[in-house]
Amino acid sequence: MNKPILVIEDDQEVRSALRMVLESNGLKVIEASNGKEAIEKLRSGISPSLILLDIMMPIMDGWDFLSHKATEPNLAWAPVIVCSAADRNHPLAHLAVEFLPKPMNIDRLLRTIETYRKDS
Amino acid sequence: MFSISDEELRRVDLELGRRAAVAGITQPMIYLAYRYLVDFPLGIPRFLDAIGFVLYVMSFIRVSSYLIQRKDIPKFRTSVPWRDIFRSSAYGLAFCWGAIGVSSLLLYGGSFPFFLAVLIIFGTFSLSLHSYGHDLVMTRLSTLLIVVPIILTLFAQRGPNYLALAFILIFGLLYLQFLAGNAHKLFWEVLQSREMVHVQRDQLTAVLDAIPGFVFWTDGAGRYLGANRRLTELYGVTSQDFVGQNLGSLITDREMIKLFEKFLASSESEFVADTPFVTATGSRWCLVAMRKYQRSIHTYVVIVALDIEEHKRAQAELEAIQVQAQESARLAALGLMAGGIAHEINNPLQVIRSLAYVLKRNALNESKEKSTADALQLAGQLATQIDDTTNRIARIIAGLRDFARVGDGDPIEEVNFSSLLNEIVQMAKMSQAASGVSIEIDPFDEKLTFACRRTDLGQVLINLINNAIDASLMNENPTERWVRLHVSDKGTDIEIRVMDSGPGIPENLLDKIMLPFFTTKFSKGVGLGLSISSSIIKQNHGSIGIDRTSPHTCFVVTLPKLQNEKQQ
């Protein structure tokens, strides 16, 4: 029960602000500063209940992360909410369950997390 | 119009004729003198007459052979009329024939067939010697070899006194031959010099007439000595109309005359300036160059005025286009960054929203979970963070405003390079394209400062970094997409290297990439970034190029640390 939420975001201030929000709502948080770091964490056995994903990031961006995640069955199951004003018509857009453009309304973010979070 | 006229050249021809005549007349005079002094034995006078005659025939042959040989030079025939050539050579011939006629026919009643026979024999001999190439020594020697033994033999028969006289005669002849030879030599040299003058005059005239501008030359007092065809045609005059006249007789532009007079009075030997030049057809921009030259004690001046009206206009148009292009490129870069700008501002907004949420939640839940003091402390921290984050947004907006602004009128200021580069990198990261590309700055002296226009350099750097980002995105390995910036202090200069992990620029394009409108990213750019960067760098007295030895694409910008405001 209560698996962590993986926040993939290159902006350290945004990461820690989201952490405060999520933790104040009793959710555990794991951070990754780019797609590559996130993939490594997932491969190391971390099993998040949901992923909050930024798109514009150095080293490995959000789209690359989605495409990598889709090709590895072990990582594929966690739902992804894209936290960015990214293009919803992107060929990989179907790999995300929801798109929330920044600055996200926190209540809506929490509701969406509740909707898609998979604790089991 | 060349200042040496055909009339002068004709005078040279006639002078040559006179000299030939002098050479011709000295010989018969000496011959006549010894003919009266010496009582020749029977039969000898006629023979000696023949020898004397031969000498004059040779003069004739020299002139004739010259004329025959010069036939193959068309310039000679066209520049000097045949009648002048004949007239000049006729001087010499008239004296020769006159002397022969008088000495032979009057004194001895010599027969014409005899003279004719001698003429043919010695004429052929002399011509054959000439065919070796005007060898005057050979000609003279051949004459003496025939004459000297005959004189010695004949005089020796008459006794020692006559032998002494013979020696005097021989030395006299040798001296005369020497004089005649010198005259001939001079004759040849002057003819050849004149020919050279002809050729050089024609060449120089062609060069002057080919110059797309006005060329004229004056003496030290500003009197015309000549002008090229373009100028004389412009005023519809010939050389006679203005040569010797003052400068103002042709050039009516007061400014130009003032410029000329100032130059003439100065100690400068050269003067070059762009200036409007009022001619009969209106005012044109001209590149005026004047140069003084000395010939013995006289000073002369050559003035060249090249019409650069078209060049000036094209230059002004190019400058206007460059300004527009710079503006377009700036706007295009802003357009490309629009998505990134939104992202960059939305991130701090997200922080503010999140912190505000936590703050609100903290306020509502304070009695349940935390002590009042803890809640207040947290509230204070959150408020500070929110304040900091709004500053972050303000900085981004200020940076954008700086970039969007035209910086031409900006002063040159001392710029901390580290802070400028960090700002620019932040800006570059805003670009949508920068996603997935790591931009690194190699450590360098953070105190490094240098003088430049901040906006100018910013634009160059953002162009280079954006290009590098685009290039590195072409690397198929997503983890190998990077841009690296390396700054080094080179004493008087600062060197900035922008490297990327892209596939590199093909060798055949290396020379073209700085050209305006050259692009390899057709869908993304118009090909102005590098050409504008290059022109900005040049304006700042720096250079921009590619390090071809680098394993990765590496642009190198070099800028002097000190900029002279006046040069801008």
XYZ file of C-alpha atoms in Angstrom:
688
model
C 0.000 0.000 0.000
C 1.046 3.639 -0.608
C 3.638 3.162 -3.300
C 5.673 6.295 -4.029
C 5.000 8.729 -6.812
C 7.934 9.252 -9.170
C 8.418 12.917 -10.053
C 10.593 13.303 -13.171
C 11.481 16.987 -13.454
C 14.734 18.801 -14.231
C 13.848 21.930 -12.264
C 14.943 21.266 -8.729
C 12.630 23.954 -7.273
C 9.601 22.489 -9.011
C 10.550 19.011 -7.795
C 10.829 20.056 -4.200
C 7.627 22.163 -4.360
C 5.724 19.174 -5.752
C 7.283 16.974 -3.102
C 5.926 19.329 -0.405
C 2.480 19.244 -1.981
C 2.377 15.487 -2.345
C 3.885 14.767 1.066
C 1.446 17.132 2.736
C -1.199 14.857 1.253
C 0.414 11.773 2.679
C 2.020 10.576 -0.539
C 5.567 9.299 -0.799
C 7.774 10.867 -3.428
C 10.816 9.733 -5.401
C 12.593 12.287 -7.572
C 14.493 11.989 -10.854
C 16.053 14.956 -12.646
C 15.735 13.521 -16.164
C 14.416 10.566 -18.145
C 17.652 8.627 -17.987
C 17.867 8.844 -14.219
C 14.205 7.788 -13.972
C 14.724 4.746 -16.214
C 17.698 3.715 -14.069
C 15.638 4.047 -10.899
C 12.822 2.004 -12.399
C 15.260 -0.678 -13.535
C 16.734 -0.806 -10.027
C 13.385 -2.081 -8.794
C 11.524 1.009 -7.677
C 7.869 0.529 -8.304
C 5.957 3.794 -8.296
C 2.187 3.991 -8.158
C 2.240 6.834 -10.714
C 4.710 8.964 -12.621
C 4.578 12.768 -12.964
C 6.622 13.553 -16.053
C 8.017 16.809 -17.370
C 8.784 16.884 -21.108
C 11.561 19.432 -21.658
C 14.588 18.029 -19.863
C 18.265 17.614 -20.675
C 20.008 14.276 -21.275
C 16.743 12.360 -21.852
C 13.522 14.247 -22.358
C 9.973 13.184 -21.524
C 9.172 11.695 -24.928
C 12.315 9.585 -24.942
C 11.482 8.408 -21.459
C 7.981 7.377 -22.593
C 9.324 5.491 -25.573
C 11.971 3.677 -23.455
C 9.423 2.833 -20.817
C 7.046 1.411 -23.428
C 9.706 -0.920 -24.815
C 10.517 -2.451 -21.422
C 7.556 -4.511 -20.162
C 8.842 -4.449 -16.576
C 8.592 -0.679 -16.496
C 5.553 -0.219 -18.634
C 2.754 -0.600 -16.170
C 2.955 2.640 -14.053
C 0.565 5.306 -15.404
C 2.161 8.571 -16.490
C 0.745 12.072 -16.091
C 2.558 14.544 -18.301
C 3.033 17.810 -16.397
C 3.720 20.121 -19.307
C 2.036 22.118 -22.034
C 3.333 19.465 -24.420
C 1.839 18.600 -27.767
C -1.088 16.245 -27.211
C -0.846 15.168 -30.850
C 2.665 13.852 -30.399
C 2.989 10.255 -31.725
C 3.843 9.091 -28.211
C 1.050 11.047 -26.523
C -1.032 7.882 -26.088
C 1.576 6.545 -23.650
C 0.446 9.114 -21.056
C -2.887 8.873 -19.210
C -3.297 12.615 -18.786
C -1.770 15.963 -19.731
C -1.715 18.746 -17.154
C -0.142 21.972 -18.373
C 1.933 23.989 -15.908
C 1.207 25.866 -13.760
C -1.038 23.016 -12.646
C -4.002 23.596 -10.400
C -2.975 21.605 -7.334
C -6.468 20.382 -6.512
C -6.851 19.103 -10.037
C -3.433 17.491 -9.897
C -4.316 15.666 -6.696
C -7.658 14.547 -8.116
C -5.958 13.207 -11.246
C -3.347 11.419 -9.161
C -6.090 9.793 -7.153
C -7.851 8.716 -10.321
C -4.871 6.977 -11.904
C -2.702 5.886 -8.994
C -2.143 2.151 -8.910
C -1.135 1.034 -5.484
C -1.500 -2.629 -6.113
C 44.565 62.056 -74.739
C 48.225 61.442 -74.236
C 50.491 64.386 -73.711
C 53.173 63.270 -76.213
C 51.646 64.169 -79.545
C 52.295 62.649 -82.941
C 53.743 66.029 -83.871
C 56.484 65.569 -81.292
C 57.223 62.108 -82.554
C 57.602 63.481 -86.083
C 60.116 65.957 -84.711
C 62.089 63.045 -83.299
C 62.072 61.425 -86.743
C 63.371 64.558 -88.406
C 66.053 64.947 -85.775
C 67.189 61.442 -86.560
C 67.366 62.320 -90.228
C 69.563 65.305 -89.384
C 71.946 63.163 -87.395
C 72.194 60.698 -90.246
C 72.994 63.610 -92.463
C 75.797 64.783 -90.143
C 77.272 61.286 -90.198
C 76.992 61.266 -93.955
C 78.570 64.648 -94.611
C 81.678 64.277 -92.419
C 83.027 61.465 -94.544
C 82.905 63.136 -97.996
C 84.369 66.343 -96.562
C 87.431 64.541 -95.199
C 87.680 62.568 -98.400
C 87.666 65.730 -100.533
C 90.333 67.303 -98.307
C 92.843 64.481 -98.699
C 91.970 64.216 -102.401
C 93.348 67.757 -102.955
C 96.377 67.313 -100.712
C 97.704 64.084 -102.242
C 98.885 63.636 -105.790
C 97.577 60.184 -106.635
C 99.140 57.975 -109.295
C 97.111 57.295 -112.392
C 94.166 54.978 -111.864
C 94.156 55.285 -108.086
C 91.915 58.362 -107.705
C 89.068 56.641 -109.408
C 89.476 53.641 -107.110
C 89.592 55.821 -103.993
C 86.535 57.664 -105.231
C 84.847 54.327 -105.395
C 85.886 53.565 -101.784
C 84.514 56.924 -100.619
C 81.374 56.240 -102.534
C 80.999 52.896 -100.834
C 81.080 54.548 -97.406
C 78.105 56.688 -98.319
C 76.293 53.838 -99.905
C 76.610 52.027 -96.624
C 74.942 54.942 -94.871
C 72.157 54.666 -97.370
C 71.910 50.926 -96.902
C 71.714 51.271 -93.147
C 68.795 53.631 -93.399
C 67.128 51.474 -96.046
C 67.603 48.213 -94.191
C 66.142 49.835 -91.111
C 63.069 50.824 -93.084
C 62.796 47.356 -94.632
C 63.011 45.672 -91.238
C 60.524 47.997 -89.569
C 57.840 47.110 -92.076
C 56.769 44.187 -89.908
C 55.764 46.543 -87.085
C 52.285 47.811 -87.857
C 52.367 50.375 -85.026
C 55.273 52.115 -86.619
C 53.506 52.456 -89.929
C 50.269 53.625 -88.400
C 51.744 56.041 -85.894
C 54.278 57.754 -88.183
C 53.343 58.460 -91.806
C 55.620 57.008 -94.475
C 56.255 60.425 -95.939
C 57.904 61.478 -92.654
C 60.087 58.418 -92.609
C 61.217 59.082 -96.189
C 61.646 62.733 -95.521
C 63.935 62.074 -92.558
C 66.037 59.463 -94.306
C 66.194 61.668 -97.380
C 68.366 64.159 -95.459
C 71.124 61.613 -95.086
C 70.768 60.234 -98.586
C 70.773 63.629 -100.213
C 74.106 64.466 -98.590
C 75.607 61.130 -99.537
C 74.545 61.278 -103.142
C 75.404 64.953 -103.374
C 78.933 64.416 -102.066
C 79.531 61.455 -104.333
C 78.136 63.244 -107.307
C 80.295 66.327 -106.737
C 83.551 64.516 -105.920
C 83.380 61.908 -108.651
C 81.552 63.369 -111.574
C 83.006 66.924 -111.427
C 86.605 66.041 -110.573
C 87.047 62.824 -112.537
C 84.016 62.501 -114.760
C 83.320 59.025 -113.316
C 80.888 56.917 -115.255
C 77.477 55.953 -113.898
C 77.732 52.191 -114.741
C 80.867 52.033 -112.623
C 79.118 53.566 -109.611
C 76.193 51.255 -110.108
C 78.405 48.177 -110.131
C 80.124 49.258 -106.906
C 76.787 50.075 -105.354
C 75.493 46.563 -106.049
C 78.638 44.780 -104.834
C 79.096 46.730 -101.600
C 75.420 47.109 -101.032
C 74.992 43.336 -101.047
C 77.991 42.947 -98.776
C 76.749 45.540 -96.337
C 73.252 44.094 -96.301
C 74.583 40.633 -95.566
C 76.486 42.070 -92.599
C 73.356 43.847 -91.450
C 71.487 40.583 -91.480
C 73.619 39.564 -88.467
C 71.763 42.213 -86.568
C 72.944 45.752 -87.028
C 76.513 44.832 -86.270
C 78.147 48.176 -86.847
C 81.571 47.000 -85.694
C 81.533 44.318 -88.370
C 80.461 46.825 -91.007
C 83.201 49.275 -90.094
C 85.789 46.542 -89.844
C 84.860 45.193 -93.263
C 85.317 48.635 -94.785
C 88.728 49.135 -93.142
C 89.939 45.672 -94.050
C 89.437 46.541 -97.677
C 90.605 50.140 -97.592
C 93.679 50.002 -95.279
C 95.837 47.490 -97.247
C 95.111 49.292 -100.506
C 96.132 52.682 -99.079
C 99.260 51.251 -97.467
C 100.373 49.505 -100.654
C 99.790 52.512 -102.884
C 101.396 55.071 -100.584
C 104.397 52.911 -99.706
C 105.332 52.840 -103.433
C 105.750 56.644 -103.369
C 108.236 56.853 -100.460
C 108.405 57.258 -96.674
C 106.686 60.658 -96.569
C 103.725 59.266 -98.352
C 103.714 56.273 -95.969
C 103.479 58.670 -93.027
C 100.663 60.451 -94.803
C 99.038 57.075 -95.376
C 99.127 56.374 -91.630
C 97.607 59.776 -90.912
C 94.986 59.012 -93.491
C 94.241 55.623 -92.017
C 93.948 57.024 -88.492
C 91.782 59.810 -89.909
C 89.597 57.206 -91.534
C 89.454 55.162 -88.350
C 88.414 58.260 -86.437
C 85.791 59.117 -89.018
C 84.510 55.573 -88.932
C 84.335 55.864 -85.174
C 82.351 59.099 -85.453
C 80.102 57.675 -88.118
C 79.663 54.490 -86.092
C 78.679 56.496 -83.033
C 76.231 58.466 -85.089
C 74.752 55.252 -86.413
C 74.636 53.752 -82.971
C 72.893 56.823 -81.656
C 70.590 56.666 -84.621
C 69.608 53.086 -83.747
C 69.240 53.772 -80.078
C 67.030 56.777 -80.592
C 64.940 54.883 -83.112
C 64.517 52.011 -80.676
C 63.724 54.367 -77.803
C 61.192 56.109 -79.948
C 59.643 52.782 -80.811
C 59.477 51.952 -77.081
C 57.879 55.324 -76.390
C 55.288 54.513 -79.051
C 54.496 51.124 -77.529
C 54.442 52.404 -73.965
C 52.352 55.386 -74.928
C 49.797 53.084 -76.549
C 49.785 50.751 -73.551
C 49.413 53.586 -71.087
C 46.658 55.184 -73.131
C 44.802 51.869 -73.229
C 45.183 51.464 -69.458
C 44.045 55.019 -68.733
C 41.087 54.708 -71.048
C 40.109 51.382 -69.497
C 39.877 52.892 -66.010
C 36.190 53.325 -65.139
C 36.728 56.836 -63.911
C 38.503 60.091 -64.592
C 42.270 60.317 -64.740
C 44.158 63.537 -65.294
C 47.570 64.827 -64.463
C 48.934 68.259 -63.898
C 52.157 70.041 -63.189
C 52.979 71.466 -59.780
C 51.033 74.650 -60.522
C 47.862 72.704 -61.244
C 47.991 73.061 -65.038
C 46.698 70.147 -67.081
C 49.254 67.961 -68.771
C 46.735 65.401 -69.921
C 43.587 63.441 -69.168
C 42.101 60.109 -70.064
C 39.406 59.703 -72.686
C 36.565 59.316 -70.204
C 37.143 62.811 -68.856
C 37.689 64.513 -72.201
C 34.613 62.784 -73.629
C 32.587 63.934 -70.660
C 33.459 67.530 -71.433
C 33.560 67.041 -75.189
C 37.070 68.456 -75.563
C 40.382 67.396 -77.068
C 43.777 67.541 -75.421
C 44.631 70.805 -77.187
C 41.645 72.452 -75.521
C 42.843 72.114 -71.982
C 46.504 71.044 -71.820
C 48.358 73.918 -70.179
C 45.128 75.370 -68.763
C 44.360 75.600 -65.061
C 42.450 72.807 -63.342
C 39.282 74.934 -63.186
C 39.058 75.060 -66.977
C 37.711 71.495 -67.006
C 36.758 70.527 -63.465
C 34.067 72.900 -62.286
C 33.474 71.294 -58.903
C 34.706 73.867 -56.379
C 35.075 71.278 -53.628
C 37.233 69.093 -55.821
C 39.442 72.027 -56.773
C 39.786 73.001 -53.103
C 40.705 69.425 -52.268
C 43.310 69.478 -55.017
C 44.795 72.798 -53.969
C 44.991 71.664 -50.368
C 46.789 68.509 -51.421
C 49.152 70.458 -53.658
C 50.069 72.778 -50.801
C 50.538 69.931 -48.336
C 53.661 67.870 -47.845
C 51.669 64.670 -48.344
C 52.569 62.634 -51.402
C 49.348 60.647 -51.431
C 45.714 61.355 -50.737
C 42.670 59.054 -50.920
C 39.082 59.883 -49.965
C 35.464 59.136 -50.797
C 33.868 62.371 -51.857
C 30.994 63.579 -54.011
C 32.309 64.834 -57.328
C 30.169 67.232 -59.364
C 30.657 66.608 -63.067
C 28.821 67.769 -66.155
C 26.364 64.900 -65.714
C 25.634 65.568 -62.055
C 27.026 64.676 -58.678
C 28.477 61.205 -58.230
C 30.241 59.545 -55.337
C 33.854 59.094 -56.263
C 36.881 57.523 -54.741
C 39.456 60.218 -55.348
C 43.131 59.358 -55.207
C 45.899 61.878 -55.808
C 49.579 61.253 -55.988
C 52.522 63.574 -56.407
C 55.660 62.589 -58.261
C 58.937 64.378 -58.815
C 60.986 64.679 -61.971
C 64.185 66.625 -61.322
C 62.988 69.819 -59.637
C 59.460 69.646 -61.014
C 56.449 68.262 -59.210
C 53.588 66.581 -61.020
C 50.283 65.295 -59.743
C 48.120 62.431 -60.973
C 44.469 62.480 -59.961
C 42.182 59.470 -60.313
C 38.471 59.750 -59.566
C 36.656 56.411 -59.658
C 32.879 56.447 -59.839
C 31.687 54.474 -56.819
C 28.089 55.691 -56.876
C 26.761 52.170 -57.550
C 29.070 50.706 -54.943
C 27.917 53.270 -52.357
C 24.280 52.622 -53.126
C 24.750 48.863 -52.951
C 26.630 49.260 -49.685
C 23.822 51.353 -48.178
C 21.244 48.816 -49.347
C 23.286 45.970 -47.930
C 23.570 47.749 -44.601
C 19.803 48.291 -44.531
C 19.217 44.644 -45.383
C 21.630 43.588 -42.684
C 19.800 45.653 -40.089
C 16.503 44.123 -41.186
C 17.980 40.655 -41.255
C 19.380 41.105 -37.779
C 15.928 42.143 -36.611
C 14.275 39.193 -38.364
C 16.775 36.757 -36.940
C 16.166 38.140 -33.472
C 12.411 37.776 -33.866
C 12.802 34.327 -35.400
C 14.904 33.254 -32.436
C 12.257 34.647 -30.091
C 9.591 32.723 -32.037
C 11.586 29.522 -31.749
C 11.934 30.160 -28.051
C 8.267 30.933 -27.440
C 7.452 27.415 -26.253
C 10.533 27.331 -24.106
C 9.771 30.745 -22.654
C 6.350 29.534 -21.586
C 7.942 26.478 -20.017
C 10.528 28.571 -18.251
C 7.921 30.892 -16.751
C 5.425 28.153 -16.028
C 7.944 26.280 -13.907
C 8.342 29.052 -11.308
C 4.603 29.653 -11.493
C 4.144 26.005 -10.686
C 6.471 26.431 -7.703
C 4.458 29.434 -6.494
C 1.195 27.589 -6.919
C 2.482 24.535 -5.105
C 3.946 26.568 -2.255
C 0.773 28.616 -1.979
C -1.176 25.371 -1.745
C 1.071 24.109 1.047
C 0.839 27.482 2.766
C -2.943 27.421 2.624
C -3.050 23.834 3.848
C -0.648 24.723 6.622
C -2.886 27.580 7.711
C -6.006 25.409 7.727
C -4.431 22.460 9.487
C -2.200 24.308 11.912
C -4.045 23.382 15.139
C -4.265 19.732 14.208
C -0.726 18.849 13.149
C 1.752 21.496 14.180
C 2.434 23.990 16.903
C 1.647 27.611 16.105
C 5.318 28.484 16.192
C 6.206 25.686 13.722
C 3.343 26.657 11.455
C 4.415 30.284 11.463
C 8.011 29.351 10.766
C 6.935 27.166 7.834
C 4.683 29.975 6.575
C 7.638 32.361 6.683
C 9.851 29.935 4.749
C 7.176 29.370 2.144
C 6.563 33.105 1.714
C 10.316 33.677 1.233
C 10.461 30.909 -1.356
C 7.476 32.392 -3.184
C 9.179 35.784 -3.197
C 12.407 34.260 -4.554
C 10.471 32.502 -7.245
C 8.779 35.685 -8.421
C 12.269 37.186 -8.703
C 13.194 34.274 -10.924
C 10.293 35.118 -13.244
C 11.288 38.790 -13.232
C 14.842 37.868 -14.271
C 13.590 35.741 -17.151
C 11.412 38.568 -18.409
C 14.250 41.094 -18.100
C 16.521 38.763 -20.072
C 13.932 38.415 -22.821
C 13.441 42.153 -23.023
C 17.184 42.607 -23.393
C 17.349 40.063 -26.151
C 14.386 41.426 -28.094
C 15.794 44.940 -28.010
C 18.012 46.354 -30.762
C 21.313 47.149 -29.102
C 22.960 49.353 -31.728
C 22.901 52.449 -29.572
C 24.086 50.653 -26.477
C 27.345 51.780 -24.995
C 30.286 49.471 -24.812
C 30.473 48.365 -21.225
C 32.599 46.175 -19.040
C 30.778 42.844 -18.951
C 31.346 39.991 -16.547
C 31.637 37.148 -18.963
C 30.625 34.430 -16.548
C 27.287 36.051 -15.692
C 26.568 36.854 -19.355
C 27.308 33.306 -20.439
C 25.136 31.826 -17.694
C 22.276 34.099 -18.690
C 22.640 33.138 -22.325
C 22.769 29.448 -21.508
C 19.608 29.857 -19.462
C 17.998 31.552 -22.462
C 19.152 28.790 -24.771
C 17.689 26.204 -22.465
C 14.331 27.889 -22.876
C 14.268 26.779 -26.476
C 11.955 23.847 -27.074
C 14.761 22.246 -29.040
C 17.122 22.306 -26.073
C 15.129 19.547 -24.478
C 17.272 16.455 -24.200
C 20.513 18.349 -24.794
C 22.875 19.044 -21.932
C 24.626 22.402 -22.103
C 27.838 22.569 -20.111
C 30.216 25.421 -19.449
C 33.793 24.401 -18.686
C 34.980 26.182 -15.546
C 36.813 29.454 -16.162
C 37.790 32.570 -14.255
C 34.490 33.946 -12.997
C 36.013 37.393 -12.619
C 36.869 37.594 -16.297
C 35.469 40.813 -17.720
C 35.783 42.520 -21.043
C 34.336 45.449 -22.920
C 31.542 44.832 -25.417
C 27.928 45.578 -26.261
C 26.077 43.151 -24.079
C 23.165 42.601 -26.457
C 25.452 42.097 -29.458
C 27.519 39.434 -27.834
C 24.404 37.860 -26.352
C 22.937 37.512 -29.802
C 26.084 35.907 -31.187
C 26.298 33.432 -28.331
C 22.638 32.465 -28.483
C 22.960 31.918 -32.235
C 25.966 29.684 -31.820
C 24.442 27.757 -28.911
C 21.128 27.288 -30.749
C 23.012 25.990 -33.784
C 25.003 23.662 -31.567
C 21.793 22.390 -29.951
C 20.273 21.706 -33.374
C 23.436 19.905 -34.451
C 23.682 17.765 -31.333
C 20.047 16.712 -31.722
C 21.175 15.006 -34.923
C 23.231 12.602 -32.825
C 21.296 9.321 -32.891
C 22.277 8.422 -29.348
C 20.012 10.479 -27.038
C 22.520 10.271 -24.191
C 25.225 11.782 -26.387
C 23.540 15.077 -27.143
C 25.582 17.829 -25.603
C 26.859 21.339 -26.156
C 30.053 22.440 -24.454
C 31.295 25.969 -23.985
C 34.915 26.691 -23.276
C 36.181 30.159 -22.450
C 39.845 31.078 -22.303
C 41.702 34.252 -21.550
C 44.266 34.871 -24.302
C 45.863 37.998 -22.894
C 44.537 40.822 -25.037
C 41.788 38.603 -26.441
C 39.105 36.368 -25.095
C 38.371 33.101 -26.875
C 35.025 31.342 -26.739
C 34.685 27.838 -28.167
C 31.253 26.350 -28.776
C 31.391 22.596 -29.392
C 28.607 20.146 -30.056
C 28.178 16.396 -30.369
C 26.502 16.665 -33.757
C 27.645 14.784 -36.843
C 29.875 17.681 -37.966
C 29.737 20.025 -40.935
C 30.587 18.460 -44.309
C 33.935 19.669 -45.614
C 32.397 21.123 -48.787
C 30.057 23.369 -46.782
C 32.651 24.771 -44.387
C 33.399 27.754 -46.584
C 29.741 28.591 -47.175
C 28.222 28.499 -43.735
C 29.015 32.134 -42.969
C 27.235 33.329 -46.098
C 23.861 35.011 -45.658
C 20.843 32.808 -46.388
C 22.923 29.664 -46.392
C 21.202 27.054 -44.257
C 21.220 23.325 -43.719
C 18.070 23.432 -41.597
C 15.545 24.494 -44.142
C 12.455 24.026 -42.026
C 13.894 25.837 -39.033
C 15.958 28.730 -40.186
C 16.567 31.215 -42.947
C 20.355 31.004 -42.834
C 21.136 34.359 -41.311
C 22.322 33.423 -37.827
C 25.979 32.850 -38.633
C 26.288 35.659 -41.149
C 24.821 38.107 -38.652
C 27.018 36.741 -35.880
C 29.975 37.121 -38.168
C 29.140 40.742 -38.979
C 28.577 41.579 -35.286
C 31.901 40.029 -34.372
C 33.621 41.955 -37.137
C 32.031 45.194 -35.919
C 33.577 44.405 -32.559
C 36.991 43.808 -34.181
C 36.943 40.105 -33.446
C 36.901 36.990 -35.567
C 34.721 33.931 -35.883
C 35.675 30.638 -37.468
C 35.688 26.889 -37.197
C 38.460 24.894 -35.600
C 38.982 22.258 -38.273
C 41.321 20.292 -36.057
C 38.687 19.681 -33.403
C 37.122 16.176 -33.379
C 33.712 17.790 -32.855
C 32.222 20.798 -34.598
C 33.794 23.717 -32.807
C 33.092 27.376 -33.488
C 35.751 29.725 -32.194
C 35.000 33.363 -31.450
C 37.870 35.662 -30.600
C 37.215 39.154 -29.284
C 39.594 41.830 -28.089
C 39.118 42.654 -24.440
C 39.379 46.361 -25.108
C 37.029 48.023 -27.571
C 37.569 51.512 -28.867
C 34.257 53.361 -28.793
C 35.317 55.610 -31.653
C 35.834 52.671 -33.960
C 32.229 51.565 -33.659
